[in-house]
Amino acid sequence: MVFQRKQTANHDAATQRERPLQETQRLLRIQQPHRRHSHRQDYCTAEKNLQSHARDCTPHAPSRKPTHENAVKPPCRLARFHLRRVECRATGAGVIGRAAHLLACLVFLSSCQEKKEVTVTETRSPTTRDKAPKLFATSDERFRDAKPSPVKGETPEAWLPLPPSQFRLLNYRFGASGTGEVWVSISSGSVTDNINRWLNQFGAAPLDEAGVAKLRSVPVASTSGAWVEAAGDYAGGMGAEPKPGFALAGIVASYGGSILTVKMVGPKAEVEAARPVLENFAKSLKMAD
């Protein structure tokens, strides 16, 4: 009988000690039925309230070591409510991470927006670069920009202007065959040297100073020069094959310490027919100031 009475007393004491915990859990279910404890602050508050209530409601039991049967479970067991033991510290790293993620999302969404069309209404004053197109421009005007040719002339109607090059200040094509060429150059040396170079291209004998003085003189660019003619196989140089049946007509003059040349090369019949045109063209030449 003594043992039964003692066991009953122990059972009543354990039940009385567990009753505050059950009551606290019931109060939490009533007060927060739909709230999901997902923040650390809620975990801390619930745990503190539970521990405080357990201290207030737990009767003073006799001071003895609890056995395995009558041991009281810790009052902070909140597994049923998905609560965790956490320390009440500021979650600065988590807040910064969420803020950085939100900022990245905003930047990404702003970059996906459709760009609006921009209309520019700015005005400016005209400059020297704004030049109106010119009809019937010469080859010098068409193909040169900042470096004008020092020689200018009137292009004949039957001649086709071509782009100038390093050694051809004015460059043209003429004749029905399309192989006739006319160009104006400024070179070095003497009048005799340039005349003999032309004659050598046709296999003709060179001239001395006396032979050059006997050549016909024609006006060119406000001065006069020696008229040169040749015919035969034309070897223009630079590895080109000789062209048979060609002829030469040209003018070599000394001007300002340099040599001004006007040279026409092409099929013999076309050169002979274009000689008067070449002389008129040479008269129209002018040296730029």
PDB file of C-alpha atoms in Angstrom:
ATOM      1  CA  MET A   1       0.000   0.000   0.000  1.00  0.00           C
ATOM      2  CA  VAL A   2       2.804   2.377   0.718  1.00  0.00           C
ATOM      3  CA  PHE A   3       4.331   1.789  -2.714  1.00  0.00           C
ATOM      4  CA  GLN A   4       1.036   2.409  -4.527  1.00  0.00           C
ATOM      5  CA  ARG A   5       0.460   5.616  -2.643  1.00  0.00           C
ATOM      6  CA  LYS A   6       3.956   6.850  -3.474  1.00  0.00           C
ATOM      7  CA  GLN A   7       3.560   6.022  -7.187  1.00  0.00           C
ATOM      8  CA  THR A   8       0.245   7.838  -7.327  1.00  0.00           C
ATOM      9  CA  ALA A   9       1.787  10.874  -5.709  1.00  0.00           C
ATOM     10  CA  ASN A  10       4.629  10.939  -8.222  1.00  0.00           C
ATOM     11  CA  HIS A  11       2.209  10.640 -11.116  1.00  0.00           C
ATOM     12  CA  ASP A  12       0.105  13.519  -9.840  1.00  0.00           C
ATOM     13  CA  ALA A  13       3.186  15.691  -9.392  1.00  0.00           C
ATOM     14  CA  ALA A  14       4.400  15.029 -12.958  1.00  0.00           C
ATOM     15  CA  THR A  15       0.980  15.744 -14.371  1.00  0.00           C
ATOM     16  CA  GLN A  16       0.793  18.974 -12.437  1.00  0.00           C
ATOM     17  CA  ARG A  17       4.219  20.037 -13.722  1.00  0.00           C
ATOM     18  CA  GLU A  18       3.327  19.289 -17.384  1.00  0.00           C
ATOM     19  CA  ARG A  19       0.008  21.151 -17.195  1.00  0.00           C
ATOM     20  CA  PRO A  20       1.551  24.687 -17.584  1.00  0.00           C
ATOM     21  CA  LEU A  21       3.319  23.600 -20.777  1.00  0.00           C
ATOM     22  CA  GLN A  22       0.125  22.191 -22.273  1.00  0.00           C
ATOM     23  CA  GLU A  23      -1.759  25.320 -21.297  1.00  0.00           C
ATOM     24  CA  THR A  24       0.866  27.531 -22.934  1.00  0.00           C
ATOM     25  CA  GLN A  25       0.760  25.536 -26.140  1.00  0.00           C
ATOM     26  CA  ARG A  26      -3.039  25.852 -26.206  1.00  0.00           C
ATOM     27  CA  LEU A  27      -2.802  29.603 -25.738  1.00  0.00           C
ATOM     28  CA  LEU A  28      -0.378  29.877 -28.664  1.00  0.00           C
ATOM     29  CA  ARG A  29      -2.737  27.954 -30.939  1.00  0.00           C
ATOM     30  CA  ILE A  30      -5.633  30.216 -29.977  1.00  0.00           C
ATOM     31  CA  GLN A  31      -3.732  33.501 -30.284  1.00  0.00           C
ATOM     32  CA  GLN A  32      -1.887  32.712 -33.515  1.00  0.00           C
ATOM     33  CA  PRO A  33      -3.915  30.181 -35.507  1.00  0.00           C
ATOM     34  CA  HIS A  34      -2.937  31.305 -39.009  1.00  0.00           C
ATOM     35  CA  ARG A  35       0.437  32.920 -38.479  1.00  0.00           C
ATOM     36  CA  ARG A  36       3.485  31.194 -39.925  1.00  0.00           C
ATOM     37  CA  HIS A  37       6.498  31.670 -37.690  1.00  0.00           C
ATOM     38  CA  SER A  38       9.032  32.518 -40.352  1.00  0.00           C
ATOM     39  CA  HIS A  39      10.978  35.345 -38.688  1.00  0.00           C
ATOM     40  CA  ARG A  40      13.583  35.054 -36.042  1.00  0.00           C
ATOM     41  CA  GLN A  41      11.950  37.781 -33.961  1.00  0.00           C
ATOM     42  CA  ASP A  42       8.745  35.711 -33.654  1.00  0.00           C
ATOM     43  CA  TYR A  43      10.762  32.695 -32.538  1.00  0.00           C
ATOM     44  CA  CYS A  44      12.463  34.686 -29.804  1.00  0.00           C
ATOM     45  CA  THR A  45       9.230  36.288 -28.579  1.00  0.00           C
ATOM     46  CA  ALA A  46       7.326  32.997 -28.443  1.00  0.00           C
ATOM     47  CA  GLU A  47      10.112  31.232 -26.603  1.00  0.00           C
ATOM     48  CA  LYS A  48      10.444  34.023 -24.034  1.00  0.00           C
ATOM     49  CA  ASN A  49       6.677  34.112 -23.409  1.00  0.00           C
ATOM     50  CA  LEU A  50       6.573  30.357 -22.997  1.00  0.00           C
ATOM     51  CA  GLN A  51       9.459  30.266 -20.542  1.00  0.00           C
ATOM     52  CA  SER A  52       8.021  33.147 -18.528  1.00  0.00           C
ATOM     53  CA  HIS A  53       4.601  31.474 -18.312  1.00  0.00           C
ATOM     54  CA  ALA A  54       6.167  28.183 -17.304  1.00  0.00           C
ATOM     55  CA  ARG A  55       8.070  29.832 -14.465  1.00  0.00           C
ATOM     56  CA  ASP A  56       4.942  31.548 -13.164  1.00  0.00           C
ATOM     57  CA  CYS A  57       2.688  28.494 -13.264  1.00  0.00           C
ATOM     58  CA  THR A  58       4.993  25.661 -12.224  1.00  0.00           C
ATOM     59  CA  PRO A  59       4.489  24.628  -8.543  1.00  0.00           C
ATOM     60  CA  HIS A  60       7.494  24.129  -6.357  1.00  0.00           C
ATOM     61  CA  ALA A  61       8.284  20.438  -6.366  1.00  0.00           C
ATOM     62  CA  PRO A  62      10.432  18.756  -3.756  1.00  0.00           C
ATOM     63  CA  SER A  63      14.106  19.238  -4.368  1.00  0.00           C
ATOM     64  CA  ARG A  64      15.227  15.861  -5.581  1.00  0.00           C
ATOM     65  CA  LYS A  65      16.796  14.484  -8.689  1.00  0.00           C
ATOM     66  CA  PRO A  66      14.178  13.627 -11.303  1.00  0.00           C
ATOM     67  CA  THR A  67      14.126  10.070 -12.456  1.00  0.00           C
ATOM     68  CA  HIS A  68      13.577   8.852 -15.977  1.00  0.00           C
ATOM     69  CA  GLU A  69       9.891   8.401 -15.349  1.00  0.00           C
ATOM     70  CA  ASN A  70       9.087  11.702 -13.710  1.00  0.00           C
ATOM     71  CA  ALA A  71      11.562  13.936 -15.589  1.00  0.00           C
ATOM     72  CA  VAL A  72       9.936  17.119 -16.874  1.00  0.00           C
ATOM     73  CA  LYS A  73      10.605  18.036 -20.510  1.00  0.00           C
ATOM     74  CA  PRO A  74      12.153  21.455 -21.214  1.00  0.00           C
ATOM     75  CA  PRO A  75       9.512  24.169 -21.360  1.00  0.00           C
ATOM     76  CA  CYS A  76      10.906  25.526 -24.642  1.00  0.00           C
ATOM     77  CA  ARG A  77       9.960  22.525 -26.823  1.00  0.00           C
ATOM     78  CA  LEU A  78       8.085  24.144 -29.728  1.00  0.00           C
ATOM     79  CA  ALA A  79       8.572  21.636 -32.523  1.00  0.00           C
ATOM     80  CA  ARG A  80       4.831  21.362 -33.126  1.00  0.00           C
ATOM     81  CA  PHE A  81       4.725  25.043 -34.063  1.00  0.00           C
ATOM     82  CA  HIS A  82       7.756  24.862 -36.398  1.00  0.00           C
ATOM     83  CA  LEU A  83       9.747  27.113 -34.073  1.00  0.00           C
ATOM     84  CA  ARG A  84      13.506  26.953 -33.708  1.00  0.00           C
ATOM     85  CA  ARG A  85      15.973  27.950 -31.055  1.00  0.00           C
ATOM     86  CA  VAL A  86      17.674  31.061 -32.316  1.00  0.00           C
ATOM     87  CA  GLU A  87      19.476  33.940 -30.761  1.00  0.00           C
ATOM     88  CA  CYS A  88      17.917  37.373 -30.927  1.00  0.00           C
ATOM     89  CA  ARG A  89      20.587  39.011 -33.022  1.00  0.00           C
ATOM     90  CA  ALA A  90      20.280  41.476 -35.916  1.00  0.00           C
ATOM     91  CA  THR A  91      20.327  39.707 -39.274  1.00  0.00           C
ATOM     92  CA  GLY A  92      22.339  42.370 -41.085  1.00  0.00           C
ATOM     93  CA  ALA A  93      23.887  40.009 -43.623  1.00  0.00           C
ATOM     94  CA  GLY A  94      20.517  38.624 -44.662  1.00  0.00           C
ATOM     95  CA  VAL A  95      18.996  42.083 -45.051  1.00  0.00           C
ATOM     96  CA  ILE A  96      21.908  43.259 -47.178  1.00  0.00           C
ATOM     97  CA  GLY A  97      21.689  40.150 -49.357  1.00  0.00           C
ATOM     98  CA  ARG A  98      17.956  40.616 -49.966  1.00  0.00           C
ATOM     99  CA  ALA A  99      18.479  44.313 -50.757  1.00  0.00           C
ATOM    100  CA  ALA A 100      21.226  43.502 -53.260  1.00  0.00           C
ATOM    101  CA  HIS A 101      19.028  40.873 -54.909  1.00  0.00           C
ATOM    102  CA  LEU A 102      16.136  43.321 -55.166  1.00  0.00           C
ATOM    103  CA  LEU A 103      18.389  46.008 -56.668  1.00  0.00           C
ATOM    104  CA  ALA A 104      19.705  43.560 -59.282  1.00  0.00           C
ATOM    105  CA  CYS A 105      16.148  42.651 -60.254  1.00  0.00           C
ATOM    106  CA  LEU A 106      15.207  46.305 -60.664  1.00  0.00           C
ATOM    107  CA  VAL A 107      18.245  46.959 -62.872  1.00  0.00           C
ATOM    108  CA  PHE A 108      17.431  43.932 -65.022  1.00  0.00           C
ATOM    109  CA  LEU A 109      13.804  44.959 -65.459  1.00  0.00           C
ATOM    110  CA  SER A 110      14.738  48.539 -66.320  1.00  0.00           C
ATOM    111  CA  SER A 111      17.127  47.320 -69.041  1.00  0.00           C
ATOM    112  CA  CYS A 112      14.336  45.287 -70.664  1.00  0.00           C
ATOM    113  CA  GLN A 113      12.175  48.319 -71.264  1.00  0.00           C
ATOM    114  CA  GLU A 114      11.633  49.315 -74.856  1.00  0.00           C
ATOM    115  CA  LYS A 115      13.766  52.292 -75.877  1.00  0.00           C
ATOM    116  CA  LYS A 116      11.884  55.292 -77.125  1.00  0.00           C
ATOM    117  CA  GLU A 117      12.704  56.937 -80.409  1.00  0.00           C
ATOM    118  CA  VAL A 118      14.736  60.119 -80.031  1.00  0.00           C
ATOM    119  CA  THR A 119      14.321  63.012 -82.462  1.00  0.00           C
ATOM    120  CA  VAL A 120      17.244  65.429 -82.795  1.00  0.00           C
ATOM    121  CA  THR A 121      16.337  69.000 -83.661  1.00  0.00           C
ATOM    122  CA  GLU A 122      19.754  70.579 -83.254  1.00  0.00           C
ATOM    123  CA  THR A 123      20.818  73.179 -85.780  1.00  0.00           C
ATOM    124  CA  ARG A 124      24.241  74.524 -86.696  1.00  0.00           C
ATOM    125  CA  SER A 125      25.719  77.177 -88.899  1.00  0.00           C
ATOM    126  CA  PRO A 126      27.084  76.143 -92.320  1.00  0.00           C
ATOM    127  CA  THR A 127      30.844  75.802 -92.683  1.00  0.00           C
ATOM    128  CA  THR A 128      33.320  75.633 -95.547  1.00  0.00           C
ATOM    129  CA  ARG A 129      32.914  71.856 -95.627  1.00  0.00           C
ATOM    130  CA  ASP A 130      29.277  72.186 -96.670  1.00  0.00           C
ATOM    131  CA  LYS A 131      29.613  72.481-100.408  1.00  0.00           C
ATOM    132  CA  ALA A 132      26.792  72.045-102.862  1.00  0.00           C
ATOM    133  CA  PRO A 133      27.336  69.428-105.601  1.00  0.00           C
ATOM    134  CA  LYS A 134      28.660  70.834-108.844  1.00  0.00           C
ATOM    135  CA  LEU A 135      27.449  69.596-112.216  1.00  0.00           C
ATOM    136  CA  PHE A 136      29.938  69.037-115.044  1.00  0.00           C
ATOM    137  CA  ALA A 137      32.903  69.241-112.663  1.00  0.00           C
ATOM    138  CA  THR A 138      36.405  68.663-113.992  1.00  0.00           C
ATOM    139  CA  SER A 139      38.481  65.652-113.055  1.00  0.00           C
ATOM    140  CA  ASP A 140      40.493  67.818-110.707  1.00  0.00           C
ATOM    141  CA  GLU A 141      37.331  68.940-108.909  1.00  0.00           C
ATOM    142  CA  ARG A 142      35.818  65.447-108.850  1.00  0.00           C
ATOM    143  CA  PHE A 143      38.760  63.409-107.613  1.00  0.00           C
ATOM    144  CA  ARG A 144      40.791  65.799-105.455  1.00  0.00           C
ATOM    145  CA  ASP A 145      39.960  67.196-102.031  1.00  0.00           C
ATOM    146  CA  ALA A 146      42.615  69.120-100.138  1.00  0.00           C
ATOM    147  CA  LYS A 147      45.418  69.005-102.722  1.00  0.00           C
ATOM    148  CA  PRO A 148      44.339  70.778-105.905  1.00  0.00           C
ATOM    149  CA  SER A 149      46.306  70.198-109.081  1.00  0.00           C
ATOM    150  CA  PRO A 150      48.844  72.906-109.907  1.00  0.00           C
ATOM    151  CA  VAL A 151      47.728  72.681-113.555  1.00  0.00           C
ATOM    152  CA  LYS A 152      44.226  73.447-114.805  1.00  0.00           C
ATOM    153  CA  GLY A 153      42.765  73.232-118.291  1.00  0.00           C
ATOM    154  CA  GLU A 154      39.591  73.016-120.361  1.00  0.00           C
ATOM    155  CA  THR A 155      38.636  69.386-121.049  1.00  0.00           C
ATOM    156  CA  PRO A 156      37.735  68.718-124.728  1.00  0.00           C
ATOM    157  CA  GLU A 157      34.274  67.286-125.397  1.00  0.00           C
ATOM    158  CA  ALA A 158      35.478  63.954-126.784  1.00  0.00           C
ATOM    159  CA  TRP A 159      37.847  63.275-123.907  1.00  0.00           C
ATOM    160  CA  LEU A 160      36.935  61.279-120.819  1.00  0.00           C
ATOM    161  CA  PRO A 161      38.340  62.625-117.527  1.00  0.00           C
ATOM    162  CA  LEU A 162      39.985  60.010-115.300  1.00  0.00           C
ATOM    163  CA  PRO A 163      41.174  60.187-111.698  1.00  0.00           C
ATOM    164  CA  PRO A 164      44.627  61.765-111.370  1.00  0.00           C
ATOM    165  CA  SER A 165      47.589  59.831-110.038  1.00  0.00           C
ATOM    166  CA  GLN A 166      51.009  60.599-108.599  1.00  0.00           C
ATOM    167  CA  PHE A 167      52.589  61.267-111.994  1.00  0.00           C
ATOM    168  CA  ARG A 168      49.483  62.383-113.892  1.00  0.00           C
ATOM    169  CA  LEU A 169      48.122  65.687-112.670  1.00  0.00           C
ATOM    170  CA  LEU A 170      45.461  65.672-115.399  1.00  0.00           C
ATOM    171  CA  ASN A 171      44.436  62.369-116.949  1.00  0.00           C
ATOM    172  CA  TYR A 172      42.127  61.620-119.906  1.00  0.00           C
ATOM    173  CA  ARG A 173      41.057  58.953-122.388  1.00  0.00           C
ATOM    174  CA  PHE A 174      40.199  59.631-126.048  1.00  0.00           C
ATOM    175  CA  GLY A 175      39.470  57.853-129.325  1.00  0.00           C
ATOM    176  CA  ALA A 176      36.953  55.311-130.549  1.00  0.00           C
ATOM    177  CA  SER A 177      39.095  52.347-129.450  1.00  0.00           C
ATOM    178  CA  GLY A 178      39.255  53.571-125.869  1.00  0.00           C
ATOM    179  CA  THR A 179      43.005  52.962-125.679  1.00  0.00           C
ATOM    180  CA  GLY A 180      44.158  56.525-126.399  1.00  0.00           C
ATOM    181  CA  GLU A 181      45.647  58.365-123.423  1.00  0.00           C
ATOM    182  CA  VAL A 182      46.476  61.999-122.659  1.00  0.00           C
ATOM    183  CA  TRP A 183      48.064  63.222-119.460  1.00  0.00           C
ATOM    184  CA  VAL A 184      49.809  66.284-118.040  1.00  0.00           C
ATOM    185  CA  SER A 185      52.838  65.921-115.749  1.00  0.00           C
ATOM    186  CA  ILE A 186      55.526  67.969-114.060  1.00  0.00           C
ATOM    187  CA  SER A 187      58.908  66.247-113.943  1.00  0.00           C
ATOM    188  CA  SER A 188      62.582  67.018-113.437  1.00  0.00           C
ATOM    189  CA  GLY A 189      65.570  66.932-115.768  1.00  0.00           C
ATOM    190  CA  SER A 190      65.972  68.904-119.011  1.00  0.00           C
ATOM    191  CA  VAL A 191      63.867  69.307-122.106  1.00  0.00           C
ATOM    192  CA  THR A 192      66.282  67.219-124.165  1.00  0.00           C
ATOM    193  CA  ASP A 193      66.336  64.345-121.654  1.00  0.00           C
ATOM    194  CA  ASN A 194      62.531  64.078-121.569  1.00  0.00           C
ATOM    195  CA  ILE A 195      62.236  64.232-125.385  1.00  0.00           C
ATOM    196  CA  ASN A 196      64.802  61.423-125.813  1.00  0.00           C
ATOM    197  CA  ARG A 197      63.024  59.313-123.216  1.00  0.00           C
ATOM    198  CA  TRP A 198      59.813  59.543-125.271  1.00  0.00           C
ATOM    199  CA  LEU A 199      61.608  58.717-128.514  1.00  0.00           C
ATOM    200  CA  ASN A 200      63.250  55.716-126.887  1.00  0.00           C
ATOM    201  CA  GLN A 201      59.828  54.261-126.062  1.00  0.00           C
ATOM    202  CA  PHE A 202      59.178  54.025-129.846  1.00  0.00           C
ATOM    203  CA  GLY A 203      62.685  52.895-130.747  1.00  0.00           C
ATOM    204  CA  ALA A 204      63.543  56.226-132.437  1.00  0.00           C
ATOM    205  CA  ALA A 205      67.012  57.776-132.504  1.00  0.00           C
ATOM    206  CA  PRO A 206      67.779  60.338-129.768  1.00  0.00           C
ATOM    207  CA  LEU A 207      68.232  64.055-130.484  1.00  0.00           C
ATOM    208  CA  ASP A 208      70.968  66.391-129.400  1.00  0.00           C
ATOM    209  CA  GLU A 209      70.580  70.050-128.420  1.00  0.00           C
ATOM    210  CA  ALA A 210      70.716  71.135-132.060  1.00  0.00           C
ATOM    211  CA  GLY A 211      68.040  68.623-133.060  1.00  0.00           C
ATOM    212  CA  VAL A 212      65.764  69.756-130.199  1.00  0.00           C
ATOM    213  CA  ALA A 213      66.161  73.412-131.296  1.00  0.00           C
ATOM    214  CA  LYS A 214      64.831  72.488-134.771  1.00  0.00           C
ATOM    215  CA  LEU A 215      61.535  71.085-133.370  1.00  0.00           C
ATOM    216  CA  ARG A 216      58.360  73.106-133.862  1.00  0.00           C
ATOM    217  CA  SER A 217      57.470  75.402-130.960  1.00  0.00           C
ATOM    218  CA  VAL A 218      53.863  75.549-129.702  1.00  0.00           C
ATOM    219  CA  PRO A 219      52.241  77.608-126.904  1.00  0.00           C
ATOM    220  CA  VAL A 220      51.481  75.846-123.605  1.00  0.00           C
ATOM    221  CA  ALA A 221      50.463  77.358-120.238  1.00  0.00           C
ATOM    222  CA  SER A 222      51.517  80.941-121.058  1.00  0.00           C
ATOM    223  CA  THR A 223      54.905  79.739-122.377  1.00  0.00           C
ATOM    224  CA  SER A 224      56.147  77.697-125.325  1.00  0.00           C
ATOM    225  CA  GLY A 225      57.453  74.167-125.691  1.00  0.00           C
ATOM    226  CA  ALA A 226      58.859  71.706-128.234  1.00  0.00           C
ATOM    227  CA  TRP A 227      56.409  69.644-130.280  1.00  0.00           C
ATOM    228  CA  VAL A 228      57.395  65.959-130.379  1.00  0.00           C
ATOM    229  CA  GLU A 229      56.070  63.215-132.714  1.00  0.00           C
ATOM    230  CA  ALA A 230      56.884  59.512-133.113  1.00  0.00           C
ATOM    231  CA  ALA A 231      55.285  56.298-134.421  1.00  0.00           C
ATOM    232  CA  GLY A 232      55.906  52.542-134.220  1.00  0.00           C
ATOM    233  CA  ASP A 233      55.803  49.951-131.472  1.00  0.00           C
ATOM    234  CA  TYR A 234      55.103  51.643-128.203  1.00  0.00           C
ATOM    235  CA  ALA A 235      56.829  50.222-125.092  1.00  0.00           C
ATOM    236  CA  GLY A 236      55.507  52.210-122.200  1.00  0.00           C
ATOM    237  CA  GLY A 237      57.771  50.503-119.675  1.00  0.00           C
ATOM    238  CA  MET A 238      56.938  48.874-116.324  1.00  0.00           C
ATOM    239  CA  GLY A 239      57.138  45.450-118.016  1.00  0.00           C
ATOM    240  CA  ALA A 240      54.268  46.159-120.447  1.00  0.00           C
ATOM    241  CA  GLU A 241      54.261  44.437-123.821  1.00  0.00           C
ATOM    242  CA  PRO A 242      55.017  46.700-126.842  1.00  0.00           C
ATOM    243  CA  LYS A 243      51.924  47.946-128.674  1.00  0.00           C
ATOM    244  CA  PRO A 244      52.353  48.017-132.440  1.00  0.00           C
ATOM    245  CA  GLY A 245      50.757  50.684-134.633  1.00  0.00           C
ATOM    246  CA  PHE A 246      50.844  53.378-131.967  1.00  0.00           C
ATOM    247  CA  ALA A 247      51.890  56.980-132.299  1.00  0.00           C
ATOM    248  CA  LEU A 248      53.062  59.841-130.075  1.00  0.00           C
ATOM    249  CA  ALA A 249      52.257  63.545-130.025  1.00  0.00           C
ATOM    250  CA  GLY A 250      53.264  65.816-127.189  1.00  0.00           C
ATOM    251  CA  ILE A 251      54.814  68.996-125.846  1.00  0.00           C
ATOM    252  CA  VAL A 252      57.815  69.410-123.545  1.00  0.00           C
ATOM    253  CA  ALA A 253      58.383  72.840-121.966  1.00  0.00           C
ATOM    254  CA  SER A 254      60.517  74.346-119.244  1.00  0.00           C
ATOM    255  CA  TYR A 255      58.441  76.159-116.616  1.00  0.00           C
ATOM    256  CA  GLY A 256      59.669  77.612-113.315  1.00  0.00           C
ATOM    257  CA  GLY A 257      62.694  75.337-112.996  1.00  0.00           C
ATOM    258  CA  SER A 258      60.662  72.192-113.764  1.00  0.00           C
ATOM    259  CA  ILE A 259      59.586  70.379-116.908  1.00  0.00           C
ATOM    260  CA  LEU A 260      55.935  70.570-117.986  1.00  0.00           C
ATOM    261  CA  THR A 261      54.864  67.783-120.344  1.00  0.00           C
ATOM    262  CA  VAL A 262      51.642  67.150-122.270  1.00  0.00           C
ATOM    263  CA  LYS A 263      51.704  63.652-123.781  1.00  0.00           C
ATOM    264  CA  MET A 264      49.281  61.860-126.121  1.00  0.00           C
ATOM    265  CA  VAL A 265      49.701  58.130-126.934  1.00  0.00           C
ATOM    266  CA  GLY A 266      47.318  55.869-128.861  1.00  0.00           C
ATOM    267  CA  PRO A 267      46.569  54.196-132.162  1.00  0.00           C
ATOM    268  CA  LYS A 268      48.280  56.101-134.995  1.00  0.00           C
ATOM    269  CA  ALA A 269      45.079  57.095-136.823  1.00  0.00           C
ATOM    270  CA  GLU A 270      43.406  58.396-133.670  1.00  0.00           C
ATOM    271  CA  VAL A 271      46.508  60.371-132.636  1.00  0.00           C
ATOM    272  CA  GLU A 272      46.796  62.024-136.046  1.00  0.00           C
ATOM    273  CA  ALA A 273      43.112  63.016-135.940  1.00  0.00           C
ATOM    274  CA  ALA A 274      43.401  64.444-132.399  1.00  0.00           C
ATOM    275  CA  ARG A 275      46.522  66.565-132.924  1.00  0.00           C
ATOM    276  CA  PRO A 276      44.609  69.883-133.386  1.00  0.00           C
ATOM    277  CA  VAL A 277      42.572  69.130-130.246  1.00  0.00           C
ATOM    278  CA  LEU A 278      45.774  68.482-128.307  1.00  0.00           C
ATOM    279  CA  GLU A 279      47.267  71.828-129.361  1.00  0.00           C
ATOM    280  CA  ASN A 280      44.143  73.738-128.296  1.00  0.00           C
ATOM    281  CA  PHE A 281      44.129  71.889-124.985  1.00  0.00           C
ATOM    282  CA  ALA A 282      47.788  72.829-124.368  1.00  0.00           C
ATOM    283  CA  LYS A 283      46.947  76.504-124.963  1.00  0.00           C
ATOM    284  CA  SER A 284      44.165  76.367-122.347  1.00  0.00           C
ATOM    285  CA  LEU A 285      46.467  75.093-119.579  1.00  0.00           C
ATOM    286  CA  LYS A 286      47.124  77.436-116.688  1.00  0.00           C
ATOM    287  CA  MET A 287      49.394  77.079-113.725  1.00  0.00           C
ATOM    288  CA  ALA A 288      47.802  77.663-110.347  1.00  0.00           C
ATOM    289  CA  ASP A 289      49.096  80.545-108.256  1.00  0.00           C
TER     290      ASP A 289
END
